[in-house]
Amino acid sequence: KRRECKPKRRQSLKRAQGVSMEAFGEPSGRIGHTMCRRWLVLLLACLSLHAVGAEPCSGHCVVKAERVTPAGNVQFDNSQPLMTAVGCLETIEITYGSNVVMGSLAAPPKLVLMLGADRATSITASAVLDDSNAGLKNKICCREHPMDRDGLLAEAGLQNEKCQSEQTLALIPFNLFACMIQNPIQRNLTAGTAMIRIQFIVPERADITVGNNIDMMGTTDGSNTFVLQAEYEQFSNGKTTIIRAPEYSIDMQVQRCSACLEKAEGLNMLAKRLGTHWTQVYSANHDIVGSPDELEQARLLRLGSLYSVRERDTLMSIALKFGVTVNQLFKWNGYLRNELDTMPESPNHMSRALTLGQVICVLPKTCHNSFGGSQPVFTHWEVVPGMGGSVGLDYQVQPPTPP
């Protein structure tokens, strides 16, 4: 039921403000519900503008963007790509200001949409990435090679869990948005801002993924883009209209042959996780100053070098050239495990079709005793000189010549 303003209150407002009621299109004899509402709108608009404390935002309306690290928040500039690596846990906080459109109130956005690079559909990112069992499952399923995921889940005590329930998807890696969570928007009406927190794990094979396509040649770092777009409400003539601000894009560059230090992890633990020795990683990062055991969490480290496959190269010849094993090449280049086995009759299944110019990650052996004596050495077969596993050449071997 509508309530009319009392005449005494009306006249006191009139005297205090020196405003004629006819100026608002209202009869001077009676102030109705419409007049009360207009005064309220003016009052709220003043309060809202005062809360912002500055001119209304323009463009995409992002007033602050930060990358959250264990050492503290770091300003993030979206004109440059976010540098990261497979397996890294990234957190970004984006703060939006209030937007004022003619006839509306100054207020922060009610909603922030997340879109893929194609801008086709809005994405719901809700992967659990905390320390719960669900979070542990998602971390394993995102970081690890599809062939290893379910086995690692069992080792972690999640025997009844699987990364993919459908068998046809068991060997397909997760995409970025399956490994991402967009936390609920946090609105601060006093400050006139709204903050959105986005967290994600860079999935396996993201370092050779450009957009939605996997580049098996690996000639460039992986790249991906997601877009944020704020929605504001405009109030005019008793109607609410949704106004979308321009897009705010975040480009991500996933470095090949790189990794991030996890919580409570030093170079020694990182090296064991990657099947190498800490001196190898230390040799590849000349910017490390001080003790290698006192590096900050989440630090991005280069693991080794990128090697371009030459004519007649094979995985075995490359491994022997750099003093490593084929198993290690598979560990550092998981996508090679999905390549065509050019020697399926071999019990080791370590032959793969390589393409001339294909780029692979190698951690050259820099110390003679750095791997110990337990590393397998493939001496039971010898590669025929001049023949290898490149495109157009069959993998040919001969038994070793008896001494």
GROMACS .gro file of C-alpha atoms in nm:
model
  403
    1LYS     CA    1   0.000   0.000   0.000
    2ARG     CA    2   0.141   0.335  -0.098
    3ARG     CA    3   0.216   0.584   0.175
    4GLU     CA    4   0.205   0.954   0.108
    5CYS     CA    5   0.460   1.190   0.257
    6LYS     CA    6   0.314   1.402   0.533
    7PRO     CA    7   0.243   1.765   0.434
    8LYS     CA    8   0.453   1.904   0.719
    9ARG     CA    9   0.751   1.699   0.605
   10ARG     CA   10   0.690   1.812   0.247
   11GLN     CA   11   0.688   2.178   0.340
   12SER     CA   12   0.997   2.147   0.558
   13LEU     CA   13   1.183   1.987   0.267
   14LYS     CA   14   1.058   2.263   0.040
   15ARG     CA   15   1.180   2.535   0.274
   16ALA     CA   16   1.513   2.363   0.341
   17GLN     CA   17   1.598   2.302  -0.021
   18GLY     CA   18   1.429   2.602  -0.176
   19VAL     CA   19   1.297   2.376  -0.452
   20SER     CA   20   0.958   2.416  -0.616
   21MET     CA   21   0.760   2.094  -0.629
   22GLU     CA   22   0.625   2.191  -0.970
   23ALA     CA   23   0.981   2.169  -1.101
   24PHE     CA   24   0.960   1.795  -1.062
   25GLY     CA   25   0.626   1.770  -1.239
   26GLU     CA   26   0.437   1.708  -0.915
   27PRO     CA   27   0.121   1.887  -0.806
   28SER     CA   28   0.207   2.147  -0.545
   29GLY     CA   29  -0.087   2.042  -0.331
   30ARG     CA   30   0.018   1.682  -0.262
   31ILE     CA   31   0.342   1.486  -0.270
   32GLY     CA   32   0.287   1.124  -0.367
   33HIS     CA   33   0.489   0.807  -0.384
   34THR     CA   34   0.669   0.920  -0.700
   35MET     CA   35   0.804   1.231  -0.529
   36CYS     CA   36   0.938   1.029  -0.235
   37ARG     CA   37   1.109   0.791  -0.471
   38ARG     CA   38   1.277   1.072  -0.665
   39TRP     CA   39   1.413   1.229  -0.349
   40LEU     CA   40   1.545   0.886  -0.245
   41VAL     CA   41   1.715   0.835  -0.582
   42LEU     CA   42   1.888   1.172  -0.553
   43LEU     CA   43   2.000   1.095  -0.200
   44LEU     CA   44   2.139   0.751  -0.292
   45ALA     CA   45   2.316   0.892  -0.597
   46CYS     CA   46   2.492   1.149  -0.379
   47LEU     CA   47   2.592   0.887  -0.126
   48SER     CA   48   2.718   0.653  -0.398
   49LEU     CA   49   2.928   0.922  -0.565
   50HIS     CA   50   3.070   1.014  -0.226
   51ALA     CA   51   3.163   0.648  -0.164
   52VAL     CA   52   3.356   0.623  -0.486
   53GLY     CA   53   3.553   0.932  -0.394
   54ALA     CA   54   3.670   0.982  -0.754
   55GLU     CA   55   3.546   1.020  -1.103
   56PRO     CA   56   3.347   0.722  -1.227
   57CYS     CA   57   3.547   0.451  -1.400
   58SER     CA   58   3.563   0.421  -1.776
   59GLY     CA   59   3.651   0.149  -2.024
   60HIS     CA   60   3.669  -0.199  -1.872
   61CYS     CA   61   3.646  -0.037  -1.525
   62VAL     CA   62   3.931  -0.242  -1.374
   63VAL     CA   63   4.089  -0.021  -1.109
   64LYS     CA   64   4.337  -0.276  -0.971
   65ALA     CA   65   4.479  -0.608  -1.091
   66GLU     CA   66   4.715  -0.818  -0.879
   67ARG     CA   67   4.886  -1.154  -0.901
   68VAL     CA   68   4.877  -1.328  -0.564
   69THR     CA   69   5.205  -1.492  -0.460
   70PRO     CA   70   5.323  -1.645  -0.131
   71ALA     CA   71   5.551  -1.343  -0.087
   72GLY     CA   72   5.261  -1.100  -0.132
   73ASN     CA   73   5.051  -0.943  -0.403
   74VAL     CA   74   5.224  -0.814  -0.716
   75GLN     CA   75   5.071  -0.565  -0.957
   76PHE     CA   76   4.958  -0.734  -1.276
   77ASP     CA   77   4.963  -0.560  -1.613
   78ASN     CA   78   4.741  -0.731  -1.868
   79SER     CA   79   4.926  -0.564  -2.156
   80GLN     CA   80   5.195  -0.829  -2.095
   81PRO     CA   81   5.130  -1.206  -2.085
   82LEU     CA   82   5.124  -1.387  -1.754
   83MET     CA   83   5.437  -1.608  -1.758
   84THR     CA   84   5.383  -1.950  -1.605
   85ALA     CA   85   5.448  -2.324  -1.659
   86VAL     CA   86   5.264  -2.656  -1.652
   87GLY     CA   87   5.158  -2.750  -1.299
   88CYS     CA   88   5.185  -2.398  -1.156
   89LEU     CA   89   4.907  -2.277  -0.925
   90GLU     CA   90   4.815  -1.920  -1.019
   91THR     CA   91   4.588  -1.672  -0.839
   92ILE     CA   92   4.473  -1.337  -0.979
   93GLU     CA   93   4.258  -1.072  -0.809
   94ILE     CA   94   4.077  -0.819  -1.029
   95THR     CA   95   3.905  -0.518  -0.869
   96TYR     CA   96   3.635  -0.324  -1.054
   97GLY     CA   97   3.523   0.029  -0.978
   98SER     CA   98   3.178   0.186  -0.997
   99ASN     CA   99   3.029   0.283  -1.328
  100VAL     CA  100   2.793   0.576  -1.379
  101VAL     CA  101   2.563   0.581  -1.678
  102MET     CA  102   2.322   0.868  -1.741
  103GLY     CA  103   2.019   0.815  -1.525
  104SER     CA  104   2.171   0.538  -1.310
  105LEU     CA  105   2.343   0.513  -0.974
  106ALA     CA  106   2.717   0.480  -0.924
  107ALA     CA  107   2.764   0.120  -0.815
  108PRO     CA  108   3.011  -0.170  -0.859
  109PRO     CA  109   2.921  -0.451  -1.101
  110LYS     CA  110   2.666  -0.711  -1.000
  111LEU     CA  111   2.832  -0.981  -1.211
  112VAL     CA  112   3.161  -1.051  -1.389
  113LEU     CA  113   3.140  -1.288  -1.684
  114MET     CA  114   3.428  -1.514  -1.789
  115LEU     CA  115   3.462  -1.584  -2.160
  116GLY     CA  116   3.695  -1.795  -2.369
  117ALA     CA  117   3.919  -1.649  -2.637
  118ASP     CA  118   3.645  -1.701  -2.896
  119ARG     CA  119   3.398  -1.496  -2.686
  120ALA     CA  120   3.131  -1.745  -2.787
  121THR     CA  121   2.997  -1.859  -2.450
  122SER     CA  122   3.023  -1.769  -2.085
  123ILE     CA  123   3.236  -2.015  -1.888
  124THR     CA  124   3.157  -2.153  -1.546
  125ALA     CA  125   3.487  -2.222  -1.369
  126SER     CA  126   3.423  -2.409  -1.046
  127ALA     CA  127   3.707  -2.661  -0.998
  128VAL     CA  128   3.789  -2.728  -0.632
  129LEU     CA  129   4.157  -2.645  -0.573
  130ASP     CA  130   4.183  -2.643  -0.193
  131ASP     CA  131   4.348  -2.901   0.037
  132SER     CA  132   4.044  -3.132   0.047
  133ASN     CA  133   4.032  -3.470  -0.127
  134ALA     CA  134   3.840  -3.309  -0.413
  135GLY     CA  135   4.112  -3.044  -0.443
  136LEU     CA  136   4.388  -3.306  -0.438
  137LYS     CA  137   4.209  -3.502  -0.709
  138ASN     CA  138   4.179  -3.198  -0.935
  139LYS     CA  139   4.543  -3.104  -0.886
  140ILE     CA  140   4.658  -3.452  -0.990
  141CYS     CA  141   4.416  -3.471  -1.283
  142CYS     CA  142   4.526  -3.131  -1.414
  143ARG     CA  143   4.902  -3.158  -1.371
  144GLU     CA  144   4.979  -3.515  -1.461
  145HIS     CA  145   4.991  -3.705  -1.788
  146PRO     CA  146   4.661  -3.885  -1.863
  147MET     CA  147   4.839  -4.222  -1.859
  148ASP     CA  148   4.956  -4.164  -1.501
  149ARG     CA  149   4.661  -3.985  -1.344
  150ASP     CA  150   4.453  -4.271  -1.206
  151GLY     CA  151   4.760  -4.452  -1.069
  152LEU     CA  152   4.869  -4.137  -0.885
  153LEU     CA  153   4.517  -4.097  -0.744
  154ALA     CA  154   4.545  -4.447  -0.599
  155GLU     CA  155   4.887  -4.368  -0.450
  156ALA     CA  156   4.734  -4.060  -0.286
  157GLY     CA  157   4.468  -4.276  -0.116
  158LEU     CA  158   4.190  -4.200  -0.366
  159GLN     CA  159   4.157  -4.556  -0.500
  160ASN     CA  160   3.792  -4.518  -0.595
  161GLU     CA  161   3.840  -4.194  -0.788
  162LYS     CA  162   3.904  -4.146  -1.159
  163CYS     CA  163   3.985  -3.829  -1.348
  164GLN     CA  164   3.746  -3.917  -1.630
  165SER     CA  165   3.446  -4.144  -1.581
  166GLU     CA  166   3.413  -4.209  -1.954
  167GLN     CA  167   3.676  -4.442  -2.093
  168THR     CA  168   3.687  -4.254  -2.424
  169LEU     CA  169   3.814  -3.945  -2.236
  170ALA     CA  170   4.067  -4.127  -2.019
  171LEU     CA  171   4.368  -4.022  -2.230
  172ILE     CA  172   4.258  -3.665  -2.301
  173PRO     CA  173   4.425  -3.390  -2.093
  174PHE     CA  174   4.214  -3.133  -1.910
  175ASN     CA  175   4.177  -2.786  -2.057
  176LEU     CA  176   4.247  -2.466  -1.866
  177PHE     CA  177   3.888  -2.396  -1.762
  178ALA     CA  178   3.845  -2.747  -1.616
  179CYS     CA  179   4.133  -2.656  -1.382
  180MET     CA  180   4.004  -2.310  -1.282
  181ILE     CA  181   3.775  -2.163  -1.019
  182GLN     CA  182   3.612  -1.821  -1.027
  183ASN     CA  183   3.528  -1.732  -0.669
  184PRO     CA  184   3.209  -1.538  -0.589
  185ILE     CA  185   3.234  -1.165  -0.643
  186GLN     CA  186   3.309  -0.960  -0.329
  187ARG     CA  187   3.131  -0.624  -0.336
  188ASN     CA  188   3.233  -0.333  -0.114
  189LEU     CA  189   2.953  -0.076  -0.131
  190THR     CA  190   3.136   0.166   0.097
  191ALA     CA  191   3.436   0.180  -0.136
  192GLY     CA  192   3.224   0.133  -0.445
  193THR     CA  193   3.430  -0.164  -0.568
  194ALA     CA  194   3.390  -0.531  -0.647
  195MET     CA  195   3.673  -0.786  -0.645
  196ILE     CA  196   3.685  -1.119  -0.826
  197ARG     CA  197   3.942  -1.385  -0.740
  198ILE     CA  198   4.044  -1.638  -1.007
  199GLN     CA  199   4.259  -1.941  -0.932
  200PHE     CA  200   4.380  -2.210  -1.169
  201ILE     CA  201   4.635  -2.486  -1.224
  202VAL     CA  202   4.813  -2.480  -1.558
  203PRO     CA  203   4.719  -2.819  -1.708
  204GLU     CA  204   4.943  -3.079  -1.866
  205ARG     CA  205   5.018  -3.007  -2.232
  206ALA     CA  206   4.933  -2.638  -2.196
  207ASP     CA  207   5.294  -2.561  -2.290
  208ILE     CA  208   5.234  -2.687  -2.645
  209THR     CA  209   4.874  -2.562  -2.674
  210VAL     CA  210   4.807  -2.246  -2.872
  211GLY     CA  211   4.446  -2.140  -2.829
  212ASN     CA  212   4.252  -2.464  -2.860
  213ASN     CA  213   4.505  -2.643  -3.080
  214ILE     CA  214   4.793  -2.865  -2.970
  215ASP     CA  215   5.119  -2.796  -3.154
  216MET     CA  216   5.300  -3.130  -3.152
  217MET     CA  217   5.605  -2.959  -3.305
  218GLY     CA  218   5.644  -2.755  -2.987
  219THR     CA  219   5.815  -2.470  -3.169
  220THR     CA  220   5.658  -2.199  -2.951
  221ASP     CA  221   5.551  -2.161  -2.591
  222GLY     CA  222   5.190  -2.244  -2.518
  223SER     CA  223   4.942  -1.958  -2.502
  224ASN     CA  224   4.585  -1.915  -2.391
  225THR     CA  225   4.348  -1.627  -2.327
  226PHE     CA  226   4.041  -1.574  -2.115
  227VAL     CA  227   3.829  -1.262  -2.098
  228LEU     CA  228   3.647  -1.089  -1.812
  229GLN     CA  229   3.350  -0.860  -1.870
  230ALA     CA  230   3.169  -0.671  -1.595
  231GLU     CA  231   2.792  -0.624  -1.596
  232TYR     CA  232   2.639  -0.312  -1.441
  233GLU     CA  233   2.275  -0.237  -1.370
  234GLN     CA  234   2.127   0.086  -1.505
  235PHE     CA  235   1.809   0.221  -1.342
  236SER     CA  236   1.601   0.454  -1.556
  237ASN     CA  237   1.228   0.533  -1.565
  238GLY     CA  238   1.151   0.249  -1.330
  239LYS     CA  239   1.332  -0.005  -1.548
  240THR     CA  240   1.657  -0.194  -1.501
  241THR     CA  241   1.894  -0.237  -1.796
  242ILE     CA  242   2.214  -0.442  -1.799
  243ILE     CA  243   2.519  -0.252  -1.924
  244ARG     CA  244   2.831  -0.450  -2.016
  245ALA     CA  245   3.169  -0.284  -1.981
  246PRO     CA  246   3.438  -0.342  -2.245
  247GLU     CA  247   3.638  -0.665  -2.214
  248TYR     CA  248   3.941  -0.713  -1.993
  249SER     CA  249   4.155  -0.990  -2.143
  250ILE     CA  250   4.424  -1.194  -1.966
  251ASP     CA  251   4.684  -1.359  -2.189
  252MET     CA  252   4.883  -1.649  -2.052
  253GLN     CA  253   5.217  -1.774  -2.185
  254VAL     CA  254   5.316  -2.123  -2.070
  255GLN     CA  255   5.692  -2.163  -2.092
  256ARG     CA  256   5.825  -2.491  -2.220
  257CYS     CA  257   6.084  -2.683  -2.017
  258SER     CA  258   5.990  -2.492  -1.699
  259ALA     CA  259   5.827  -2.558  -1.362
  260CYS     CA  260   5.719  -2.382  -1.042
  261LEU     CA  261   5.837  -2.465  -0.693
  262GLU     CA  262   5.555  -2.604  -0.482
  263LYS     CA  263   5.495  -2.541  -0.114
  264ALA     CA  264   5.792  -2.643   0.105
  265GLU     CA  265   5.980  -2.760  -0.204
  266GLY     CA  266   6.345  -2.688  -0.279
  267LEU     CA  267   6.554  -2.768  -0.583
  268ASN     CA  268   6.628  -3.119  -0.455
  269MET     CA  269   6.258  -3.214  -0.419
  270LEU     CA  270   6.173  -3.048  -0.751
  271ALA     CA  271   6.448  -3.244  -0.925
  272LYS     CA  272   6.327  -3.574  -0.780
  273ARG     CA  273   5.974  -3.496  -0.894
  274LEU     CA  274   6.104  -3.439  -1.247
  275GLY     CA  275   6.341  -3.735  -1.258
  276THR     CA  276   6.668  -3.542  -1.253
  277HIS     CA  277   6.928  -3.401  -1.013
  278TRP     CA  278   6.915  -3.060  -0.847
  279THR     CA  279   7.246  -2.958  -1.006
  280GLN     CA  280   7.082  -2.984  -1.348
  281VAL     CA  281   6.812  -2.732  -1.253
  282TYR     CA  282   7.065  -2.512  -1.076
  283SER     CA  283   7.281  -2.502  -1.390
  284ALA     CA  284   6.987  -2.386  -1.601
  285ASN     CA  285   6.902  -2.089  -1.373
  286HIS     CA  286   7.197  -1.851  -1.352
  287ASP     CA  287   6.984  -1.590  -1.175
  288ILE     CA  288   6.962  -1.798  -0.856
  289VAL     CA  289   7.142  -1.604  -0.584
  290GLY     CA  290   7.217  -1.756  -0.245
  291SER     CA  291   7.123  -2.100  -0.120
  292PRO     CA  292   6.924  -2.318  -0.365
  293ASP     CA  293   6.729  -2.451  -0.067
  294GLU     CA  294   6.590  -2.107   0.022
  295LEU     CA  295   6.401  -2.021  -0.294
  296GLU     CA  296   6.056  -1.869  -0.267
  297GLN     CA  297   5.749  -2.082  -0.324
  298ALA     CA  298   5.592  -2.064  -0.672
  299ARG     CA  299   5.914  -1.938  -0.829
  300LEU     CA  300   5.926  -2.009  -1.203
  301LEU     CA  301   6.238  -2.205  -1.295
  302ARG     CA  302   6.388  -2.309  -1.625
  303LEU     CA  303   6.456  -2.684  -1.627
  304GLY     CA  304   6.688  -2.723  -1.924
  305SER     CA  305   6.730  -2.652  -2.292
  306LEU     CA  306   6.510  -2.686  -2.598
  307TYR     CA  307   6.653  -2.912  -2.867
  308SER     CA  308   6.537  -2.910  -3.229
  309VAL     CA  309   6.524  -3.256  -3.383
  310ARG     CA  310   6.770  -3.302  -3.667
  311GLU     CA  311   6.769  -3.544  -3.955
  312ARG     CA  312   6.816  -3.907  -3.846
  313ASP     CA  313   6.768  -3.822  -3.477
  314THR     CA  314   6.598  -4.081  -3.257
  315LEU     CA  315   6.502  -4.063  -2.892
  316MET     CA  316   6.786  -4.299  -2.813
  317SER     CA  317   7.045  -4.101  -3.006
  318ILE     CA  318   6.930  -3.778  -2.842
  319ALA     CA  319   6.942  -3.940  -2.498
  320LEU     CA  320   7.296  -4.066  -2.557
  321LYS     CA  321   7.404  -3.728  -2.696
  322PHE     CA  322   7.302  -3.546  -2.376
  323GLY     CA  323   7.387  -3.819  -2.126
  324VAL     CA  324   7.029  -3.888  -2.019
  325THR     CA  325   6.782  -4.173  -2.066
  326VAL     CA  326   6.481  -4.217  -2.293
  327ASN     CA  327   6.266  -4.249  -1.980
  328GLN     CA  328   6.375  -3.902  -1.877
  329LEU     CA  329   6.293  -3.759  -2.221
  330PHE     CA  330   5.943  -3.903  -2.181
  331LYS     CA  331   5.916  -3.744  -1.836
  332TRP     CA  332   6.013  -3.400  -1.965
  333ASN     CA  333   5.809  -3.432  -2.286
  334GLY     CA  334   5.499  -3.624  -2.185
  335TYR     CA  335   5.325  -3.566  -2.519
  336LEU     CA  336   5.586  -3.789  -2.689
  337ARG     CA  337   5.428  -4.088  -2.517
  338ASN     CA  338   5.126  -4.039  -2.741
  339GLU     CA  339   5.332  -4.036  -3.062
  340LEU     CA  340   5.345  -4.334  -3.299
  341ASP     CA  341   5.560  -4.621  -3.171
  342THR     CA  342   5.787  -4.700  -3.465
  343MET     CA  343   5.909  -5.023  -3.310
  344PRO     CA  344   5.606  -5.186  -3.141
  345GLU     CA  345   5.776  -5.526  -3.127
  346SER     CA  346   6.030  -5.393  -2.879
  347PRO     CA  347   5.948  -5.487  -2.517
  348ASN     CA  348   6.059  -5.142  -2.400
  349HIS     CA  349   5.825  -4.943  -2.630
  350MET     CA  350   6.063  -4.650  -2.631
  351SER     CA  351   6.071  -4.568  -3.002
  352ARG     CA  352   5.869  -4.277  -3.131
  353ALA     CA  353   5.830  -4.106  -3.467
  354LEU     CA  354   6.010  -3.773  -3.449
  355THR     CA  355   5.962  -3.492  -3.699
  356LEU     CA  356   6.244  -3.282  -3.839
  357GLY     CA  357   6.243  -2.951  -3.654
  358GLN     CA  358   6.032  -3.082  -3.365
  359VAL     CA  359   6.138  -2.915  -3.038
  360ILE     CA  360   6.183  -3.121  -2.722
  361CYS     CA  361   6.293  -3.038  -2.369
  362VAL     CA  362   6.630  -3.177  -2.259
  363LEU     CA  363   6.815  -3.145  -1.928
  364PRO     CA  364   7.174  -3.217  -2.034
  365LYS     CA  365   7.381  -3.412  -1.786
  366THR     CA  366   7.630  -3.166  -1.642
  367CYS     CA  367   7.787  -3.375  -1.363
  368HIS     CA  368   7.937  -3.722  -1.422
  369ASN     CA  369   7.800  -3.873  -1.101
  370SER     CA  370   7.487  -3.662  -1.066
  371PHE     CA  371   7.249  -3.949  -1.145
  372GLY     CA  372   7.428  -4.226  -0.955
  373GLY     CA  373   7.468  -4.577  -1.089
  374SER     CA  374   7.101  -4.677  -1.096
  375GLN     CA  375   7.004  -4.505  -1.421
  376PRO     CA  376   6.928  -4.750  -1.704
  377VAL     CA  377   7.173  -4.746  -1.995
  378PHE     CA  378   7.039  -4.870  -2.328
  379THR     CA  379   7.330  -5.078  -2.455
  380HIS     CA  380   7.138  -5.390  -2.558
  381TRP     CA  381   7.069  -5.245  -2.906
  382GLU     CA  382   7.282  -5.023  -3.125
  383VAL     CA  383   7.137  -4.774  -3.371
  384VAL     CA  384   7.251  -4.831  -3.727
  385PRO     CA  385   7.458  -4.526  -3.837
  386GLY     CA  386   7.260  -4.303  -4.068
  387MET     CA  387   6.919  -4.446  -3.979
  388GLY     CA  388   6.680  -4.309  -3.722
  389GLY     CA  389   6.321  -4.235  -3.635
  390SER     CA  390   6.267  -3.921  -3.838
  391VAL     CA  391   5.975  -3.880  -4.075
  392GLY     CA  392   6.014  -4.102  -4.381
  393LEU     CA  393   6.280  -4.321  -4.221
  394ASP     CA  394   6.211  -4.653  -4.055
  395TYR     CA  395   6.364  -4.724  -3.718
  396GLN     CA  396   6.625  -4.992  -3.786
  397VAL     CA  397   6.845  -5.165  -3.531
  398GLN     CA  398   7.099  -5.443  -3.530
  399PRO     CA  399   7.217  -5.665  -3.245
  400PRO     CA  400   7.541  -5.537  -3.085
  401THR     CA  401   7.864  -5.685  -3.214
  402PRO     CA  402   8.001  -5.938  -2.962
  403PRO     CA  403   8.329  -5.827  -2.800
   0.00000   0.00000   0.00000
